[in-house]
Amino acid sequence: MAIHITDDPAADELLSSNPFALLVGMMLDQQYPMEHAFLGPQKVIGRFGSFDPAAIAAADPEEFAALCSTTPAIHRFPGSMAARLQELARLVVEQYDGHTERIWMEAADGKDLLKRIQALPGFGAQKAKIFVALVAKQLDVRPAGWEKAAGDYALEGYRSVADVVDPVSLQKVRDYKKAAKAAAKAG
């Protein structure tokens, strides 16, 4: 299944073919526009030459932070995100033998999947629910109970990056988020 989150075909191809890239894109989706966050892995591969978790984990932290900070940076906080990306890569190597997809393919059920994702650096409760919905909706990985684990993000509609499949759905997600913020602010 092809992922279409960014407006860059090479970036979307990387997200579709490299599970670690998809996980990192989600990690970077914080205080940064989602389509730019998901471009991060493509920027790294263009500068580093690889998006292999073992290679990223083994990279010199200062050099890796510098390449992540090169304009256009991978995030508005490139230094801290470079460190988090390396931490995530180390975890994937140590706990999943470098096979990111094992995080979701070997989950016993939706609750286990949510727990696995929440244990990752940069994945709080809400982001973990969104990622459960993303692998379910975009990769068709649907362990029993995934809907409960994903909460409202499992519902049909345009609530998160899990629902983005083209520029139109991206705008619908933006509109939904804007409306939700306005409603929360109003009270």
PDB file of C-alpha atoms in Angstrom:
ATOM      1  CA  MET A   1       0.000   0.000   0.000  1.00  0.00           C
ATOM      2  CA  ALA A   2       1.363   3.409  -0.935  1.00  0.00           C
ATOM      3  CA  ILE A   3       1.502   6.194   1.624  1.00  0.00           C
ATOM      4  CA  HIS A   4       0.651   9.713   0.395  1.00  0.00           C
ATOM      5  CA  ILE A   5       1.304  12.179   3.216  1.00  0.00           C
ATOM      6  CA  THR A   6       3.753  14.621   1.645  1.00  0.00           C
ATOM      7  CA  ASP A   7       3.739  16.282  -1.755  1.00  0.00           C
ATOM      8  CA  ASP A   8       7.091  14.651  -2.559  1.00  0.00           C
ATOM      9  CA  PRO A   9       6.816  11.309  -4.411  1.00  0.00           C
ATOM     10  CA  ALA A  10      10.292  10.178  -3.258  1.00  0.00           C
ATOM     11  CA  ALA A  11       9.442  10.945   0.382  1.00  0.00           C
ATOM     12  CA  ASP A  12       6.127   9.108   0.128  1.00  0.00           C
ATOM     13  CA  GLU A  13       7.879   6.140  -1.498  1.00  0.00           C
ATOM     14  CA  LEU A  14      10.353   6.026   1.395  1.00  0.00           C
ATOM     15  CA  LEU A  15       7.483   6.154   3.914  1.00  0.00           C
ATOM     16  CA  SER A  16       5.743   3.340   2.009  1.00  0.00           C
ATOM     17  CA  SER A  17       8.776   1.088   1.677  1.00  0.00           C
ATOM     18  CA  ASN A  18      10.698   1.733   4.908  1.00  0.00           C
ATOM     19  CA  PRO A  19       8.836   1.105   8.182  1.00  0.00           C
ATOM     20  CA  PHE A  20      11.492   2.984  10.158  1.00  0.00           C
ATOM     21  CA  ALA A  21      10.937   6.066   7.968  1.00  0.00           C
ATOM     22  CA  LEU A  22       7.198   5.939   8.668  1.00  0.00           C
ATOM     23  CA  LEU A  23       7.831   5.626  12.413  1.00  0.00           C
ATOM     24  CA  VAL A  24      10.301   8.532  12.352  1.00  0.00           C
ATOM     25  CA  GLY A  25       7.913  10.706  10.340  1.00  0.00           C
ATOM     26  CA  MET A  26       5.320  10.161  13.061  1.00  0.00           C
ATOM     27  CA  MET A  27       7.882  10.904  15.759  1.00  0.00           C
ATOM     28  CA  LEU A  28       8.729  14.211  14.029  1.00  0.00           C
ATOM     29  CA  ASP A  29       5.029  15.144  13.780  1.00  0.00           C
ATOM     30  CA  GLN A  30       5.109  17.401  16.825  1.00  0.00           C
ATOM     31  CA  GLN A  31       4.878  21.195  16.821  1.00  0.00           C
ATOM     32  CA  TYR A  32       5.594  21.022  13.095  1.00  0.00           C
ATOM     33  CA  PRO A  33       3.297  20.694  10.056  1.00  0.00           C
ATOM     34  CA  MET A  34       2.648  17.011   9.413  1.00  0.00           C
ATOM     35  CA  GLU A  35       3.625  17.001   5.748  1.00  0.00           C
ATOM     36  CA  HIS A  36       6.981  18.581   6.680  1.00  0.00           C
ATOM     37  CA  ALA A  37       7.510  16.149   9.548  1.00  0.00           C
ATOM     38  CA  PHE A  38       7.042  13.202   7.211  1.00  0.00           C
ATOM     39  CA  LEU A  39       9.593  14.725   4.801  1.00  0.00           C
ATOM     40  CA  GLY A  40      12.237  14.377   7.550  1.00  0.00           C
ATOM     41  CA  PRO A  41      13.289  10.822   6.662  1.00  0.00           C
ATOM     42  CA  GLN A  42      13.827  11.791   3.007  1.00  0.00           C
ATOM     43  CA  LYS A  43      16.013  14.713   4.097  1.00  0.00           C
ATOM     44  CA  VAL A  44      18.077  12.381   6.283  1.00  0.00           C
ATOM     45  CA  ILE A  45      18.576   9.780   3.561  1.00  0.00           C
ATOM     46  CA  GLY A  46      19.612  12.485   1.106  1.00  0.00           C
ATOM     47  CA  ARG A  47      22.308  13.734   3.492  1.00  0.00           C
ATOM     48  CA  PHE A  48      23.270  10.559   5.351  1.00  0.00           C
ATOM     49  CA  GLY A  49      22.881   8.093   2.479  1.00  0.00           C
ATOM     50  CA  SER A  50      20.922   5.549   4.493  1.00  0.00           C
ATOM     51  CA  PHE A  51      17.835   5.232   6.602  1.00  0.00           C
ATOM     52  CA  ASP A  52      18.896   2.018   8.265  1.00  0.00           C
ATOM     53  CA  PRO A  53      18.263   2.129  12.037  1.00  0.00           C
ATOM     54  CA  ALA A  54      21.637   0.486  12.822  1.00  0.00           C
ATOM     55  CA  ALA A  55      23.552   3.038  10.743  1.00  0.00           C
ATOM     56  CA  ILE A  56      21.655   5.938  12.312  1.00  0.00           C
ATOM     57  CA  ALA A  57      22.146   4.558  15.824  1.00  0.00           C
ATOM     58  CA  ALA A  58      25.890   4.194  15.214  1.00  0.00           C
ATOM     59  CA  ALA A  59      26.369   7.664  13.699  1.00  0.00           C
ATOM     60  CA  ASP A  60      28.417  10.269  15.525  1.00  0.00           C
ATOM     61  CA  PRO A  61      25.805  12.281  17.481  1.00  0.00           C
ATOM     62  CA  GLU A  62      27.324  15.693  16.672  1.00  0.00           C
ATOM     63  CA  GLU A  63      27.693  14.944  12.965  1.00  0.00           C
ATOM     64  CA  PHE A  64      24.199  13.479  12.816  1.00  0.00           C
ATOM     65  CA  ALA A  65      22.730  16.535  14.579  1.00  0.00           C
ATOM     66  CA  ALA A  66      24.560  18.794  12.131  1.00  0.00           C
ATOM     67  CA  LEU A  67      23.130  17.020   9.081  1.00  0.00           C
ATOM     68  CA  CYS A  68      19.644  17.117  10.622  1.00  0.00           C
ATOM     69  CA  SER A  69      20.057  20.859  11.227  1.00  0.00           C
ATOM     70  CA  THR A  70      21.184  21.677   7.686  1.00  0.00           C
ATOM     71  CA  THR A  71      18.620  23.886   5.961  1.00  0.00           C
ATOM     72  CA  PRO A  72      15.971  22.737   5.349  1.00  0.00           C
ATOM     73  CA  ALA A  73      16.161  21.112   8.756  1.00  0.00           C
ATOM     74  CA  ILE A  74      14.257  17.938   9.624  1.00  0.00           C
ATOM     75  CA  HIS A  75      12.244  19.806  12.276  1.00  0.00           C
ATOM     76  CA  ARG A  76      11.947  23.204  13.889  1.00  0.00           C
ATOM     77  CA  PHE A  77      13.985  21.720  16.787  1.00  0.00           C
ATOM     78  CA  PRO A  78      16.523  19.765  14.725  1.00  0.00           C
ATOM     79  CA  GLY A  79      19.117  19.119  17.438  1.00  0.00           C
ATOM     80  CA  SER A  80      16.756  17.569  19.950  1.00  0.00           C
ATOM     81  CA  MET A  81      14.933  15.643  17.219  1.00  0.00           C
ATOM     82  CA  ALA A  82      18.228  14.291  15.854  1.00  0.00           C
ATOM     83  CA  ALA A  83      19.053  12.951  19.322  1.00  0.00           C
ATOM     84  CA  ARG A  84      15.549  11.475  19.663  1.00  0.00           C
ATOM     85  CA  LEU A  85      15.829   9.911  16.206  1.00  0.00           C
ATOM     86  CA  GLN A  86      19.102   8.219  17.188  1.00  0.00           C
ATOM     87  CA  GLU A  87      17.552   7.055  20.460  1.00  0.00           C
ATOM     88  CA  LEU A  88      14.612   5.589  18.519  1.00  0.00           C
ATOM     89  CA  ALA A  89      17.016   3.890  16.098  1.00  0.00           C
ATOM     90  CA  ARG A  90      18.950   2.341  19.005  1.00  0.00           C
ATOM     91  CA  LEU A  91      15.735   1.027  20.529  1.00  0.00           C
ATOM     92  CA  VAL A  92      14.624  -0.488  17.209  1.00  0.00           C
ATOM     93  CA  VAL A  93      18.022  -2.164  16.831  1.00  0.00           C
ATOM     94  CA  GLU A  94      18.209  -3.428  20.417  1.00  0.00           C
ATOM     95  CA  GLN A  95      14.609  -4.561  20.886  1.00  0.00           C
ATOM     96  CA  TYR A  96      13.527  -5.469  17.349  1.00  0.00           C
ATOM     97  CA  ASP A  97      16.839  -6.440  15.672  1.00  0.00           C
ATOM     98  CA  GLY A  98      16.505  -3.419  13.371  1.00  0.00           C
ATOM     99  CA  HIS A  99      13.155  -4.603  11.995  1.00  0.00           C
ATOM    100  CA  THR A 100      10.781  -1.752  12.814  1.00  0.00           C
ATOM    101  CA  GLU A 101       7.731  -3.541  11.433  1.00  0.00           C
ATOM    102  CA  ARG A 102       8.048  -6.098  14.248  1.00  0.00           C
ATOM    103  CA  ILE A 103       6.674  -3.398  16.561  1.00  0.00           C
ATOM    104  CA  TRP A 104       3.257  -3.747  14.951  1.00  0.00           C
ATOM    105  CA  MET A 105       3.430  -7.118  13.199  1.00  0.00           C
ATOM    106  CA  GLU A 106       4.246  -9.013  16.406  1.00  0.00           C
ATOM    107  CA  ALA A 107       1.819  -7.178  18.685  1.00  0.00           C
ATOM    108  CA  ALA A 108      -0.508  -9.640  20.434  1.00  0.00           C
ATOM    109  CA  ASP A 109      -3.478  -7.289  20.134  1.00  0.00           C
ATOM    110  CA  GLY A 110      -4.389  -3.609  19.942  1.00  0.00           C
ATOM    111  CA  LYS A 111      -3.604  -3.021  23.602  1.00  0.00           C
ATOM    112  CA  ASP A 112      -0.141  -4.560  23.176  1.00  0.00           C
ATOM    113  CA  LEU A 113       0.452  -2.499  20.029  1.00  0.00           C
ATOM    114  CA  LEU A 114      -0.456   0.701  21.846  1.00  0.00           C
ATOM    115  CA  LYS A 115       1.848  -0.245  24.732  1.00  0.00           C
ATOM    116  CA  ARG A 116       4.736  -0.972  22.332  1.00  0.00           C
ATOM    117  CA  ILE A 117       4.336   2.363  20.574  1.00  0.00           C
ATOM    118  CA  GLN A 118       3.992   4.346  23.819  1.00  0.00           C
ATOM    119  CA  ALA A 119       7.311   2.845  24.944  1.00  0.00           C
ATOM    120  CA  LEU A 120       9.076   4.574  22.040  1.00  0.00           C
ATOM    121  CA  PRO A 121      10.853   7.924  22.470  1.00  0.00           C
ATOM    122  CA  GLY A 122       8.649  10.793  21.351  1.00  0.00           C
ATOM    123  CA  PHE A 123       5.383   8.841  21.481  1.00  0.00           C
ATOM    124  CA  GLY A 124       2.966  10.008  24.137  1.00  0.00           C
ATOM    125  CA  ALA A 125      -0.543   8.631  24.603  1.00  0.00           C
ATOM    126  CA  GLN A 126      -2.217  10.632  21.829  1.00  0.00           C
ATOM    127  CA  LYS A 127       0.537  10.145  19.249  1.00  0.00           C
ATOM    128  CA  ALA A 128       0.602   6.406  20.000  1.00  0.00           C
ATOM    129  CA  LYS A 129      -3.169   6.188  19.368  1.00  0.00           C
ATOM    130  CA  ILE A 130      -2.739   8.046  16.083  1.00  0.00           C
ATOM    131  CA  PHE A 131       0.042   5.675  15.022  1.00  0.00           C
ATOM    132  CA  VAL A 132      -2.100   2.627  15.861  1.00  0.00           C
ATOM    133  CA  ALA A 133      -4.771   4.130  13.579  1.00  0.00           C
ATOM    134  CA  LEU A 134      -2.170   4.907  10.915  1.00  0.00           C
ATOM    135  CA  VAL A 135      -0.847   1.332  10.685  1.00  0.00           C
ATOM    136  CA  ALA A 136      -4.414   0.021  10.728  1.00  0.00           C
ATOM    137  CA  LYS A 137      -5.805   2.385   8.101  1.00  0.00           C
ATOM    138  CA  GLN A 138      -2.764   2.786   5.857  1.00  0.00           C
ATOM    139  CA  LEU A 139      -0.950  -0.571   6.243  1.00  0.00           C
ATOM    140  CA  ASP A 140      -3.975  -2.749   7.046  1.00  0.00           C
ATOM    141  CA  VAL A 141      -2.328  -3.981  10.263  1.00  0.00           C
ATOM    142  CA  ARG A 142      -5.354  -4.539  12.465  1.00  0.00           C
ATOM    143  CA  PRO A 143      -4.723  -6.688  15.521  1.00  0.00           C
ATOM    144  CA  ALA A 144      -7.793  -7.520  17.591  1.00  0.00           C
ATOM    145  CA  GLY A 145      -8.859  -4.487  19.600  1.00  0.00           C
ATOM    146  CA  TRP A 146      -6.974  -1.926  17.504  1.00  0.00           C
ATOM    147  CA  GLU A 147     -10.074   0.288  17.330  1.00  0.00           C
ATOM    148  CA  LYS A 148     -10.300   0.526  21.111  1.00  0.00           C
ATOM    149  CA  ALA A 149      -6.556   1.188  21.339  1.00  0.00           C
ATOM    150  CA  ALA A 150      -6.762   3.955  18.724  1.00  0.00           C
ATOM    151  CA  GLY A 151      -9.855   5.533  20.276  1.00  0.00           C
ATOM    152  CA  ASP A 152     -11.563   8.187  18.124  1.00  0.00           C
ATOM    153  CA  TYR A 153      -8.697   7.985  15.608  1.00  0.00           C
ATOM    154  CA  ALA A 154     -10.121   4.613  14.515  1.00  0.00           C
ATOM    155  CA  LEU A 155     -13.363   6.267  13.406  1.00  0.00           C
ATOM    156  CA  GLU A 156     -14.074   7.169   9.807  1.00  0.00           C
ATOM    157  CA  GLY A 157     -13.361  10.776   9.001  1.00  0.00           C
ATOM    158  CA  TYR A 158     -10.410  13.129   8.849  1.00  0.00           C
ATOM    159  CA  ARG A 159      -9.008  13.408  12.377  1.00  0.00           C
ATOM    160  CA  SER A 160      -5.278  12.797  11.958  1.00  0.00           C
ATOM    161  CA  VAL A 161      -2.404  11.829   9.691  1.00  0.00           C
ATOM    162  CA  ALA A 162      -3.865   8.309   9.753  1.00  0.00           C
ATOM    163  CA  ASP A 163      -6.581   9.642   7.434  1.00  0.00           C
ATOM    164  CA  VAL A 164      -4.301  11.496   4.994  1.00  0.00           C
ATOM    165  CA  VAL A 165      -4.143   9.848   1.580  1.00  0.00           C
ATOM    166  CA  ASP A 166      -3.928  12.875  -0.726  1.00  0.00           C
ATOM    167  CA  PRO A 167      -3.902  16.702  -0.676  1.00  0.00           C
ATOM    168  CA  VAL A 168      -7.696  16.867  -0.257  1.00  0.00           C
ATOM    169  CA  SER A 169      -7.708  14.633   2.835  1.00  0.00           C
ATOM    170  CA  LEU A 170      -4.727  16.581   4.223  1.00  0.00           C
ATOM    171  CA  GLN A 171      -6.784  19.770   4.022  1.00  0.00           C
ATOM    172  CA  LYS A 172      -9.763  18.039   5.647  1.00  0.00           C
ATOM    173  CA  VAL A 173      -7.549  16.935   8.555  1.00  0.00           C
ATOM    174  CA  ARG A 174      -6.253  20.506   8.881  1.00  0.00           C
ATOM    175  CA  ASP A 175      -9.811  21.841   8.915  1.00  0.00           C
ATOM    176  CA  TYR A 176     -10.818  19.277  11.556  1.00  0.00           C
ATOM    177  CA  LYS A 177      -7.878  20.182  13.788  1.00  0.00           C
ATOM    178  CA  LYS A 178      -8.572  23.909  13.394  1.00  0.00           C
ATOM    179  CA  ALA A 179     -12.226  23.403  14.324  1.00  0.00           C
ATOM    180  CA  ALA A 180     -11.272  21.237  17.330  1.00  0.00           C
ATOM    181  CA  LYS A 181      -8.849  23.896  18.592  1.00  0.00           C
ATOM    182  CA  ALA A 182     -11.463  26.614  18.177  1.00  0.00           C
ATOM    183  CA  ALA A 183     -14.046  24.525  20.038  1.00  0.00           C
ATOM    184  CA  ALA A 184     -11.600  23.819  22.873  1.00  0.00           C
ATOM    185  CA  LYS A 185     -10.714  27.492  23.108  1.00  0.00           C
ATOM    186  CA  ALA A 186     -14.377  28.522  23.140  1.00  0.00           C
ATOM    187  CA  GLY A 187     -14.950  26.174  25.830  1.00  0.00           C
TER     188      GLY A 187
END
